[in-house]
Short mmCIF file of C-alpha atoms in Angstrom, two decimals:
data_model
loop_
_atom_site.label_atom_id
_atom_site.label_comp_id
_atom_site.label_asym_id
_atom_site.label_seq_id
_atom_site.Cartn_x
_atom_site.Cartn_y
_atom_site.Cartn_z
CA UNK A 1 -4.00 10.61 25.22
CA UNK A 2 -0.61 9.19 26.22
CA UNK A 3 -2.12 5.76 26.89
CA UNK A 4 -3.81 5.79 23.49
CA UNK A 5 -0.52 6.67 21.77
CA UNK A 6 1.30 3.89 23.63
CA UNK A 7 -1.39 1.44 22.58
CA UNK A 8 -1.05 2.59 18.96
CA UNK A 9 2.74 2.12 19.01
CA UNK A 10 2.37 -1.28 20.67
CA UNK A 11 0.02 -2.43 17.91
CA UNK A 12 2.42 -1.23 15.23
CA UNK A 13 5.29 -2.93 17.05
CA UNK A 14 3.30 -6.18 16.94
CA UNK A 15 3.07 -5.81 13.16
CA UNK A 16 6.84 -5.42 12.78
CA UNK A 17 7.46 -8.42 15.02
CA UNK A 18 4.92 -10.44 13.02
CA UNK A 19 6.67 -9.52 9.76
CA UNK A 20 10.03 -10.57 11.21
CA UNK A 21 8.61 -13.94 12.28
CA UNK A 22 6.79 -14.60 8.99
CA UNK A 23 9.15 -13.35 6.28
CA UNK A 24 8.65 -16.66 4.44
CA UNK A 25 4.84 -16.30 4.41
CA UNK A 26 2.42 -14.41 2.18
CA UNK A 27 2.22 -11.15 4.12
CA UNK A 28 -0.89 -9.50 2.71
CA UNK A 29 -2.73 -6.46 4.04
CA UNK A 30 -5.58 -8.56 5.45
CA UNK A 31 -3.21 -10.57 7.67
CA UNK A 32 -1.16 -7.59 8.80
CA UNK A 33 -4.19 -5.37 9.36
CA UNK A 34 -5.72 -8.03 11.61
CA UNK A 35 -2.47 -8.21 13.65
CA UNK A 36 -2.72 -4.48 14.26
CA UNK A 37 -6.50 -4.70 14.66
CA UNK A 38 -7.02 -2.11 11.92
CA UNK A 39 -9.04 -2.19 8.72
CA UNK A 40 -6.93 -3.04 5.68
CA UNK A 41 -8.37 0.07 4.02
CA UNK A 42 -6.62 2.29 6.57
CA UNK A 43 -3.79 0.10 7.80
CA UNK A 44 -1.40 0.64 4.89
CA UNK A 45 -1.75 4.42 5.19
CA UNK A 46 -1.19 4.28 8.95
CA UNK A 47 1.87 2.07 8.47
CA UNK A 48 3.38 4.44 5.88
CA UNK A 49 2.65 7.48 8.04
CA UNK A 50 4.29 5.82 11.06
CA UNK A 51 7.39 4.33 9.46
CA UNK A 52 7.95 6.36 6.30
CA UNK A 53 7.78 3.22 4.13
CA UNK A 54 4.90 1.35 2.56
CA UNK A 55 4.20 -2.12 3.94
CA UNK A 56 5.28 -3.69 0.66
CA UNK A 57 8.57 -1.77 0.61
CA UNK A 58 9.29 -2.59 4.24
CA UNK A 59 8.76 -6.32 3.64
CA UNK A 60 10.93 -6.22 0.50
CA UNK A 61 13.79 -4.58 2.39
CA UNK A 62 13.45 -6.91 5.40
CA UNK A 63 13.62 -9.97 3.12
CA UNK A 64 16.53 -8.52 1.18
CA UNK A 65 18.41 -7.72 4.39
CA UNK A 66 18.07 -11.33 5.57
CA UNK A 67 19.14 -12.53 2.12
CA UNK A 68 22.21 -10.27 2.13
CA UNK A 69 23.24 -11.53 5.59
CA UNK A 70 22.94 -15.11 4.39
CA UNK A 71 24.99 -14.37 1.30
CA UNK A 72 27.73 -12.58 3.20
CA UNK A 73 27.91 -14.67 6.37
CA UNK A 74 26.34 -18.07 5.64
CA UNK A 75 28.09 -19.70 2.69
CA UNK A 76 26.40 -23.09 3.16
CA UNK A 77 23.11 -21.89 1.63
CA UNK A 78 22.87 -21.67 -2.16
CA UNK A 79 21.94 -18.47 -3.97
CA UNK A 80 18.86 -20.25 -5.37
CA UNK A 81 17.62 -21.19 -1.88
CA UNK A 82 18.26 -17.67 -0.63
CA UNK A 83 16.30 -16.27 -3.58
CA UNK A 84 13.34 -18.53 -2.83
CA UNK A 85 13.40 -17.56 0.86
CA UNK A 86 13.39 -13.91 -0.17
CA UNK A 87 10.08 -14.43 -1.98
CA UNK A 88 11.34 -14.64 -5.57
CA UNK A 89 10.07 -17.33 -7.93
CA UNK A 90 13.35 -17.56 -9.84
CA UNK A 91 17.02 -16.79 -9.12
CA UNK A 92 17.29 -14.42 -12.08
CA UNK A 93 14.48 -12.22 -10.75
CA UNK A 94 16.23 -12.12 -7.38
CA UNK A 95 19.54 -11.32 -9.08
CA UNK A 96 18.00 -8.38 -10.99
CA UNK A 97 16.44 -6.94 -7.84
CA UNK A 98 19.63 -7.49 -5.86
CA UNK A 99 21.82 -5.84 -8.49
CA UNK A 100 19.44 -2.89 -8.74
CA UNK A 101 19.67 -2.33 -5.00
CA UNK A 102 23.34 -3.09 -4.33
CA UNK A 103 25.07 -2.67 -7.68
CA UNK A 104 26.36 -6.26 -7.50
CA UNK A 105 25.07 -9.69 -8.41
CA UNK A 106 24.33 -11.99 -5.44
CA UNK A 107 27.40 -14.10 -6.31
CA UNK A 108 29.67 -11.05 -6.48
CA UNK A 109 28.27 -9.74 -3.20
CA UNK A 110 28.93 -13.10 -1.55
CA UNK A 111 32.59 -12.97 -2.66
CA UNK A 112 33.29 -9.28 -2.03
CA UNK A 113 30.43 -7.13 -0.69
CA UNK A 114 30.42 -3.40 -1.29
CA UNK A 115 29.44 -2.46 2.26
CA UNK A 116 29.08 1.26 1.58
CA UNK A 117 26.33 0.58 -0.99
CA UNK A 118 24.83 -1.96 1.42
CA UNK A 119 24.53 0.61 4.21
CA UNK A 120 23.03 3.15 1.83
CA UNK A 121 20.49 0.66 0.51
CA UNK A 122 19.22 -0.20 3.99
CA UNK A 123 19.09 3.38 5.24
CA UNK A 124 15.27 3.55 4.78
CA UNK A 125 14.80 0.25 6.64
CA UNK A 126 17.05 1.31 9.52
CA UNK A 127 15.20 4.62 9.74
CA UNK A 128 11.85 2.81 9.83
CA UNK A 129 13.04 0.43 12.54
CA UNK A 130 14.37 3.33 14.59
CA UNK A 131 10.83 4.70 14.70
CA UNK A 132 9.65 1.73 16.70
CA UNK A 133 8.48 2.65 20.18
CA UNK A 134 11.84 2.86 21.92
CA UNK A 135 12.66 0.44 24.70
CA UNK A 136 12.77 2.27 28.01
CA UNK A 137 15.29 0.76 30.39
CA UNK A 138 14.92 0.91 34.16
CA UNK A 139 17.16 0.08 37.11
CA UNK A 140 15.33 -3.24 37.43
CA UNK A 141 16.71 -4.24 34.03
CA UNK A 142 20.31 -3.99 35.26
CA UNK A 143 21.87 -6.86 37.21
CA UNK A 144 25.27 -6.71 38.91
CA UNK A 145 27.02 -9.96 38.20
CA UNK A 146 30.41 -11.45 39.08
CA UNK A 147 31.79 -12.79 35.81
CA UNK A 148 34.70 -15.15 35.30
CA UNK A 149 37.69 -14.25 33.18
CA UNK A 150 37.36 -15.64 29.64
CA UNK A 151 40.36 -16.34 27.39
CA UNK A 152 39.55 -15.19 23.87
CA UNK A 153 40.91 -15.08 20.34
CA UNK A 154 40.70 -11.54 18.98
CA UNK A 155 40.36 -10.10 15.50
CA UNK A 156 40.70 -6.32 15.65
CA UNK A 157 38.69 -3.94 13.51
CA UNK A 158 40.32 -0.55 13.21
CA UNK A 159 38.96 2.13 10.91
CA UNK A 160 35.73 3.16 9.21
CA UNK A 161 32.73 1.27 10.69
CA UNK A 162 31.32 1.09 7.14
CA UNK A 163 33.93 -1.61 6.48
CA UNK A 164 33.10 -3.62 9.61
CA UNK A 165 31.09 -6.13 7.55
CA UNK A 166 34.25 -7.26 5.77
CA UNK A 167 36.00 -7.85 9.11
CA UNK A 168 32.99 -9.82 10.35
CA UNK A 169 33.13 -11.98 7.21
CA UNK A 170 36.79 -12.79 7.82
CA UNK A 171 36.14 -13.44 11.50
CA UNK A 172 33.31 -15.88 10.75
CA UNK A 173 35.39 -17.70 8.15
CA UNK A 174 38.36 -17.93 10.53
CA UNK A 175 36.40 -19.24 13.50
CA UNK A 176 34.60 -21.74 11.25
CA UNK A 177 37.97 -23.08 10.05
CA UNK A 178 39.15 -23.17 13.68
CA UNK A 179 36.06 -25.17 14.75
CA UNK A 180 34.86 -22.48 17.15
CA UNK A 181 31.10 -22.67 16.63
CA UNK A 182 28.95 -19.96 18.30
CA UNK A 183 26.92 -22.64 20.13
CA UNK A 184 30.01 -23.89 21.97
CA UNK A 185 32.37 -20.89 21.90
CA UNK A 186 30.91 -17.58 23.14
CA UNK A 187 31.01 -14.47 20.95
CA UNK A 188 32.02 -11.08 22.34
CA UNK A 189 32.40 -7.56 20.95
CA UNK A 190 34.62 -5.08 22.82
CA UNK A 191 34.22 -1.40 21.93
CA UNK A 192 37.39 0.62 22.28
CA UNK A 193 35.95 3.80 20.78
CA UNK A 194 32.63 5.58 20.41
CA UNK A 195 30.15 4.12 17.93
CA UNK A 196 30.51 7.24 15.77
CA UNK A 197 33.83 8.95 16.52
CA UNK A 198 34.53 12.37 15.02
CA UNK A 199 36.77 10.68 12.46
CA UNK A 200 35.57 7.30 11.13
CA UNK A 201 39.23 6.24 10.97
CA UNK A 202 39.27 6.29 14.80
CA UNK A 203 36.58 3.62 15.14
CA UNK A 204 37.95 0.67 17.11
CA UNK A 205 36.31 -2.65 18.00
CA UNK A 206 37.48 -6.18 18.85
CA UNK A 207 35.67 -9.27 17.57
CA UNK A 208 36.30 -12.05 20.07
CA UNK A 209 35.53 -15.74 20.49
CA UNK A 210 35.98 -17.52 23.80
CA UNK A 211 38.54 -20.32 23.63
CA UNK A 212 41.36 -21.75 25.71
CA UNK A 213 42.68 -23.75 22.78
CA UNK A 214 46.01 -22.88 21.12
CA UNK A 215 45.24 -20.32 18.40
CA UNK A 216 46.05 -21.11 14.78
CA UNK A 217 45.94 -17.87 12.84
CA UNK A 218 45.48 -19.44 9.37
CA UNK A 219 46.82 -16.32 7.68
CA UNK A 220 44.62 -13.94 9.69
CA UNK A 221 45.75 -11.33 12.21
CA UNK A 222 44.47 -13.12 15.29
CA UNK A 223 45.85 -12.66 18.78
CA UNK A 224 45.16 -14.14 22.18
CA UNK A 225 43.59 -12.02 24.89
CA UNK A 226 41.18 -12.11 27.80
CA UNK A 227 37.85 -10.69 28.84
CA UNK A 228 38.73 -9.95 32.47
CA UNK A 229 36.68 -11.28 35.34
CA UNK A 230 35.08 -9.13 38.02
CA UNK A 231 31.91 -7.28 38.85
CA UNK A 232 29.84 -6.01 35.91
CA UNK A 233 26.56 -4.22 35.42
CA UNK A 234 24.70 -6.38 32.89
CA UNK A 235 21.85 -5.20 30.68
CA UNK A 236 20.10 -7.64 28.36
CA UNK A 237 18.96 -6.32 24.96
CA UNK A 238 16.44 -8.18 22.82
CA UNK A 239 15.73 -7.08 19.27
CA UNK A 240 17.83 -4.57 17.37
CA UNK A 241 21.22 -5.75 18.58
CA UNK A 242 22.91 -4.09 15.59
CA UNK A 243 22.70 -0.86 17.57
CA UNK A 244 23.45 -1.24 21.27
CA UNK A 245 24.18 2.47 21.69
CA UNK A 246 20.86 3.30 23.44
CA UNK A 247 21.52 0.57 26.02
CA UNK A 248 25.12 1.72 26.52
CA UNK A 249 23.95 5.33 26.94
CA UNK A 250 21.45 4.23 29.56
CA UNK A 251 24.16 2.44 31.54
CA UNK A 252 26.59 5.37 31.40
CA UNK A 253 24.23 8.34 31.54
CA UNK A 254 21.44 7.11 33.81
CA UNK A 255 22.28 3.94 35.71
CA UNK A 256 25.94 4.54 36.65
CA UNK A 257 25.59 8.03 38.22
CA UNK A 258 22.56 6.93 40.26
CA UNK A 259 24.07 3.61 41.35
CA UNK A 260 27.03 4.92 43.35
CA UNK A 261 29.23 2.46 41.44
CA UNK A 262 32.46 3.27 39.60
CA UNK A 263 33.45 1.97 36.19
CA UNK A 264 36.50 -0.28 35.98
CA UNK A 265 39.38 0.33 33.56
CA UNK A 266 38.10 -1.95 30.79
CA UNK A 267 35.81 -1.00 27.89
CA UNK A 268 32.11 -1.78 27.73
CA UNK A 269 31.52 -5.03 25.85
CA UNK A 270 28.75 -7.42 24.88
CA UNK A 271 28.19 -11.13 24.56
CA UNK A 272 25.98 -12.10 21.64
CA UNK A 273 23.69 -14.95 22.68
CA UNK A 274 21.58 -15.35 19.54
CA UNK A 275 22.11 -13.97 16.06
CA UNK A 276 20.15 -12.69 13.09
CA UNK A 277 19.53 -14.37 10.61
CA UNK A 278 19.52 -17.63 12.66
CA UNK A 279 16.64 -16.09 14.61
CA UNK A 280 14.19 -13.37 13.57
CA UNK A 281 15.75 -9.91 14.00
CA UNK A 282 13.47 -8.98 16.90
CA UNK A 283 14.52 -12.18 18.74
CA UNK A 284 18.28 -11.59 18.62
CA UNK A 285 19.74 -11.30 22.14
CA UNK A 286 22.87 -9.58 23.43
CA UNK A 287 24.06 -8.87 26.97
CA UNK A 288 25.87 -5.60 27.54
CA UNK A 289 28.56 -5.57 30.25
CA UNK A 290 29.81 -2.45 32.00
CA UNK A 291 32.85 -3.48 34.14
CA UNK A 292 32.72 -2.12 37.71
CA UNK A 293 35.33 -1.67 40.46
#
């Protein structure tokens, strides 16, 4: 029975990965049912029962999420091109759908996103994705690595995580102006608080880019710092890198007590190696670092 359930979840996982890879294609029930190896007459009901969303709704939200990321974080692409990539025949149809979901036009969202509405709009998608068969980490997934110290430029986010998107926008714009491209200058996140502290105002995270160049702040609150060198337990995460909490919990709750190691006095952090929407969401990669003595 357990093996059959695992096989069922694996087939549904293949469907979600296929959707992520083919958001620009015509994703009809015939194609998706064949990926899952189910009849199209039953597949859509099985999908809805598993994820709490219809296939059509899931695809709509996945396309809209990619579009919203491109609007907020990738200003080189026009609204018209983003609309076409989201599956709309005309920009005005995209604009109507976007406004209905987020309460803003695409152009207004690009300039000043309302992140609270954004989070609310994607609640059903996040809930559906969380129902994927969860990745089970093992000791074999953790590597102890000696890392070198990395000088970084830091933009601090302090306060409600619902406003993190605005800080990320400013960080991307600043590093772009500074010529610190992700392909040549590594990207780090350092968590100085829990992901969901008792008070959202206590949320604390550093957005960092590796650089040994003199830092020009360009009007932003940027400071120089360092990711310290030393021994670290490293866990690679592929897929939903928006939420690294399950991986962090595994390192703290399971791996660390059994390893005989002791954590060093520096917060857990990650290096982001590939990013959504440059790659499909299930192909995004981050490495989580737990500093050790």
